[in-house]
Coordinates of C-alpha atoms in Angstrom, one line a residue:
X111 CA 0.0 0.0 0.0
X112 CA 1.1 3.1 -0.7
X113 CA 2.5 5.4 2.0
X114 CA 1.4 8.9 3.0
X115 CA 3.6 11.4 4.1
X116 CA 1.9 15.3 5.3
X117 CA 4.3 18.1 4.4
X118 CA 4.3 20.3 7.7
X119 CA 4.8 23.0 5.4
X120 CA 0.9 23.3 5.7
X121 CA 0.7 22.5 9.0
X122 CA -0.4 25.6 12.0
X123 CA 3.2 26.5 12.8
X124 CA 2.3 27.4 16.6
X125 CA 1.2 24.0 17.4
X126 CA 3.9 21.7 15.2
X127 CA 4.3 19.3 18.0
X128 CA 0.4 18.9 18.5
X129 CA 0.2 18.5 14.9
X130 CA 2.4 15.6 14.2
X131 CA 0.4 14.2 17.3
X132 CA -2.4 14.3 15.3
X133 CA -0.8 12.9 12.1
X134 CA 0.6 9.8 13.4
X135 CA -2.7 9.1 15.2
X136 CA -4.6 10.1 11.6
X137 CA -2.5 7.1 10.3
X138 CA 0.6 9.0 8.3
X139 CA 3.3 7.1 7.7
X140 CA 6.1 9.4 8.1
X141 CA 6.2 13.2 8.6
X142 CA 8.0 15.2 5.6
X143 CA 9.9 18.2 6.2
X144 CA 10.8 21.1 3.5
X145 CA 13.6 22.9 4.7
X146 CA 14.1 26.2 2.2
X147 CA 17.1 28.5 2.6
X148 CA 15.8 31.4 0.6
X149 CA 18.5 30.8 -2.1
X150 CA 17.9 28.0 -4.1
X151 CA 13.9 28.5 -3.9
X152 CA 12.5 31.8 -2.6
X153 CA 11.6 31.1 0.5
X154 CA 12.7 30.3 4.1
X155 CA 11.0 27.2 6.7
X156 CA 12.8 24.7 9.1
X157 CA 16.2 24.7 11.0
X158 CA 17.2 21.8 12.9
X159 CA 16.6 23.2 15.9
X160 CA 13.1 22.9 14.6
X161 CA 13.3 19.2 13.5
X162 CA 15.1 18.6 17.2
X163 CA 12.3 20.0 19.2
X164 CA 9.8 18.3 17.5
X165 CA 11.7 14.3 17.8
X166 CA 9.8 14.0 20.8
X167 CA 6.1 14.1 19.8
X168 CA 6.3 11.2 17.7
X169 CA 8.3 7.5 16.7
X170 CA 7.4 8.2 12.8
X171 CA 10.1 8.8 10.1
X172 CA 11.0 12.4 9.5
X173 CA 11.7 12.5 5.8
X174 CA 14.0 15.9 5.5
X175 CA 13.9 17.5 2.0
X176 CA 16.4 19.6 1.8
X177 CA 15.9 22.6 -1.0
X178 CA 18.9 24.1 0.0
X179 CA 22.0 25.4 -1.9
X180 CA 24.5 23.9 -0.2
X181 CA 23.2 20.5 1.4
X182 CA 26.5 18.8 2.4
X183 CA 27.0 21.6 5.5
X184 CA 23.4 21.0 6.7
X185 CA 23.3 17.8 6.1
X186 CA 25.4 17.0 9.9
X187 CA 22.6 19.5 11.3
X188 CA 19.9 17.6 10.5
X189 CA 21.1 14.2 11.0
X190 CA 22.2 15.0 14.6
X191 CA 19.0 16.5 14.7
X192 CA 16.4 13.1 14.0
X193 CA 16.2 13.1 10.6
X194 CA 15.5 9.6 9.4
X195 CA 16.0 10.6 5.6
X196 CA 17.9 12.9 4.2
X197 CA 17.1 14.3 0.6
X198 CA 18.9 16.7 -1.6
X199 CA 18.5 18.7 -5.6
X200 CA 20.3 16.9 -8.2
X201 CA 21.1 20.2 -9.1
X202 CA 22.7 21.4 -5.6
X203 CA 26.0 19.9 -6.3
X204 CA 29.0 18.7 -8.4
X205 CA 29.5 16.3 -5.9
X206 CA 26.5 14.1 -5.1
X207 CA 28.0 11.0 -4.8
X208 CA 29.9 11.8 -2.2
X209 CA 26.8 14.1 -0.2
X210 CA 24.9 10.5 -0.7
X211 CA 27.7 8.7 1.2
X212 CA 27.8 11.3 3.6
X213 CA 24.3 10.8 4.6
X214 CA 24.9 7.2 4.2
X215 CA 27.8 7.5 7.0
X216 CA 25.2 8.6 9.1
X217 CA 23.1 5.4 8.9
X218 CA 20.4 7.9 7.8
X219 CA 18.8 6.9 4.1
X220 CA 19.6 8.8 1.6
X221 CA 17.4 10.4 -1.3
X222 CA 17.5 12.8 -4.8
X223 CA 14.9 15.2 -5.6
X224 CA 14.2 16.2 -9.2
X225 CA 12.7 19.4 -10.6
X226 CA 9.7 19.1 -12.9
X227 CA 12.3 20.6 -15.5
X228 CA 14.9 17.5 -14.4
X229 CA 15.4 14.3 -16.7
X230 CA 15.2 11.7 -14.7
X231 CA 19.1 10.3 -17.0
X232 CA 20.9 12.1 -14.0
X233 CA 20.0 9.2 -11.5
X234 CA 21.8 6.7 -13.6
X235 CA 25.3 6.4 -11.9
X236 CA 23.8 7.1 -8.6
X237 CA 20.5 4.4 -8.2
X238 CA 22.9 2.1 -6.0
X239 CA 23.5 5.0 -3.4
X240 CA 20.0 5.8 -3.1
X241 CA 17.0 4.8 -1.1
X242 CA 14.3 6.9 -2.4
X243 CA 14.0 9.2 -5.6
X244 CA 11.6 12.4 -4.6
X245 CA 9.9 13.6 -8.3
X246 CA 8.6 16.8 -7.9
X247 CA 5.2 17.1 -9.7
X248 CA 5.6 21.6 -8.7
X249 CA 8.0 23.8 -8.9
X250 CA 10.0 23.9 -5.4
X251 CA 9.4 26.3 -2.7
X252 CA 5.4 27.2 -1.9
X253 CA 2.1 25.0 -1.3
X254 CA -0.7 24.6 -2.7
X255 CA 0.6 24.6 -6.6
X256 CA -1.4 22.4 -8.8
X257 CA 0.0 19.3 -10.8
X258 CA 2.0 18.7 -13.1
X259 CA 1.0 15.9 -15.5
X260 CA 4.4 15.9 -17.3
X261 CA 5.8 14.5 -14.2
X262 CA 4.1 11.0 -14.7
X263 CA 5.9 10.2 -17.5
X264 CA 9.1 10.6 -15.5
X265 CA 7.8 8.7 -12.7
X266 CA 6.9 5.9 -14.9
X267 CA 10.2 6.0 -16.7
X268 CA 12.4 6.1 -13.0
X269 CA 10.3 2.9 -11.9
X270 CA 11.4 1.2 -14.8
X271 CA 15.4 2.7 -14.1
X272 CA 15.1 1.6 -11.1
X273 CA 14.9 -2.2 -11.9
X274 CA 14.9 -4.9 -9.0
X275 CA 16.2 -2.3 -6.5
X276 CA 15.3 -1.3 -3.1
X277 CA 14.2 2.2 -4.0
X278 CA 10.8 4.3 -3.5
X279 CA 9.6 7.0 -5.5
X280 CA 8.0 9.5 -3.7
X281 CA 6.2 12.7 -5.2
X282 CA 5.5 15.7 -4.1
X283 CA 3.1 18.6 -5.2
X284 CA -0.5 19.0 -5.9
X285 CA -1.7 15.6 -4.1
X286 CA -5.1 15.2 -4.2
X287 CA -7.3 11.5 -4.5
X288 CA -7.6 12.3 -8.0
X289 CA -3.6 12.9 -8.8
X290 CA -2.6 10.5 -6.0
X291 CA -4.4 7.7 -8.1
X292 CA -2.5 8.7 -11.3
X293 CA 0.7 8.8 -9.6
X294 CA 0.3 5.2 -8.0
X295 CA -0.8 4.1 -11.3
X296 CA 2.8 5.4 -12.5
X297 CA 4.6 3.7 -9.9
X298 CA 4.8 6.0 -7.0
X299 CA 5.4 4.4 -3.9
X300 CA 5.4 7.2 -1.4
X301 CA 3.0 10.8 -1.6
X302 CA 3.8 13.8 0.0
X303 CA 0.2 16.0 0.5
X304 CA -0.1 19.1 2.6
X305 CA -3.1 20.9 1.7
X306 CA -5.2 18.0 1.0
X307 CA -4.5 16.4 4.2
X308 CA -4.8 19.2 6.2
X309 CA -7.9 20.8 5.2
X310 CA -11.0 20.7 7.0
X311 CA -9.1 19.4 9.7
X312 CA -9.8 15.7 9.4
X313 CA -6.3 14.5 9.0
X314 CA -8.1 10.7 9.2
X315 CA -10.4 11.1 6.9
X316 CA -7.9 13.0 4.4
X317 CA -5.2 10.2 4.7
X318 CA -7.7 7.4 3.7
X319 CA -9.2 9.8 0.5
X320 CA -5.6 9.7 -0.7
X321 CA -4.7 5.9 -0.2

């Protein structure tokens, strides 16, 4: 079955702890959190003093997704701070193998994000390092965007990349039962929703709608 994951990102900032609370016991599967730096998308969320204080209101995954510029100085941060996955940009850096290892070192898993404008060919020499492959179905950095349909194509073209390995795609951007069924249909294993899970308050209700 496939597995949800609420972006905080929508979530009432003055009550986070309460919130995760409420998502775990709504049935999530793991809590996703979009940390922005203001560089590489225009706008600014999480520190990991953030992601510390919140490790104590609940034993679920936090999936970190890292839209920063330079993810191999944060990504010590956020490790020592309870992330359970760590994922960066393709684009971020020259270097990725070695920022996957790093995370690796860490006995964290380790993931790649891609831009709706990113071919999916720059995964090839990395699939063994990785653990999950994020496709982002919007344009990084705000909520509430609506889908992109291109992106199935590149989900369905990554699960075939992928082979017999041990990795989950996971998208993110403009969720909803309607695009949530498409994606699955493509081969996502893992959806990120913020808005559609968090509207109306019935986190429950919105979880199941999207399974």
């Amino acid at each position: 079955m496939v597995k949800i994951a609420p972006s905080i990102l929508s979530a009432d900032f003055a009550n986070l702890g309460k919130e995760i609370k409420a998502l775990e016991q709504a049935g999530a599967d793991m809590i996703h959190i979009d940390v922005m730096d203001g560089h590489y998308v225009p706008n600014l969320t999480f520190g990991a003093g953030v992601v510390k204080a919140l490790r104590a209101y609940t034993t679920l995954p936090f999936d970190v997704h890292l839209m920063v510029t330079e993810p191999d100085k944060m990504i010590p941060w956020f490790a020592k701070a309870g992330a359970d996955i760590i994922t960066v940009h393709l684009e971020t850096s020259p270097h990725l193998d070695k920022i996957l290892m790093s995370i690796k070192d860490y006995g964290l898993k380790a993931g790649v994000s891609l831009n709706p404008s990113t071919p999916e060919e720059g995964l090839k020499y990395i699939l063994d390092r990785l653990d999950q492959i994020l496709v982002m179905s919007v344009n990084p950095g705000f909520g509430g965007q609506s889908f992109i349909d291109s992106q199935l194509e590149k989900i369905s073209n990554i699960k075939q990349m992928i082979g017999d390995r041990a990795i989950e795609i996971e998208v993110d951007g403009g969720i909803n039962p309607l695009t949530a069924a498409e994606c699955i249909a493509a081969g996502a294993d893992i959806l990120v929703a913020g808005s559609s899970i968090f509207v109306g308050g019935e986190y429950q209700k919105n979880i199941n709608n999207l399974r």
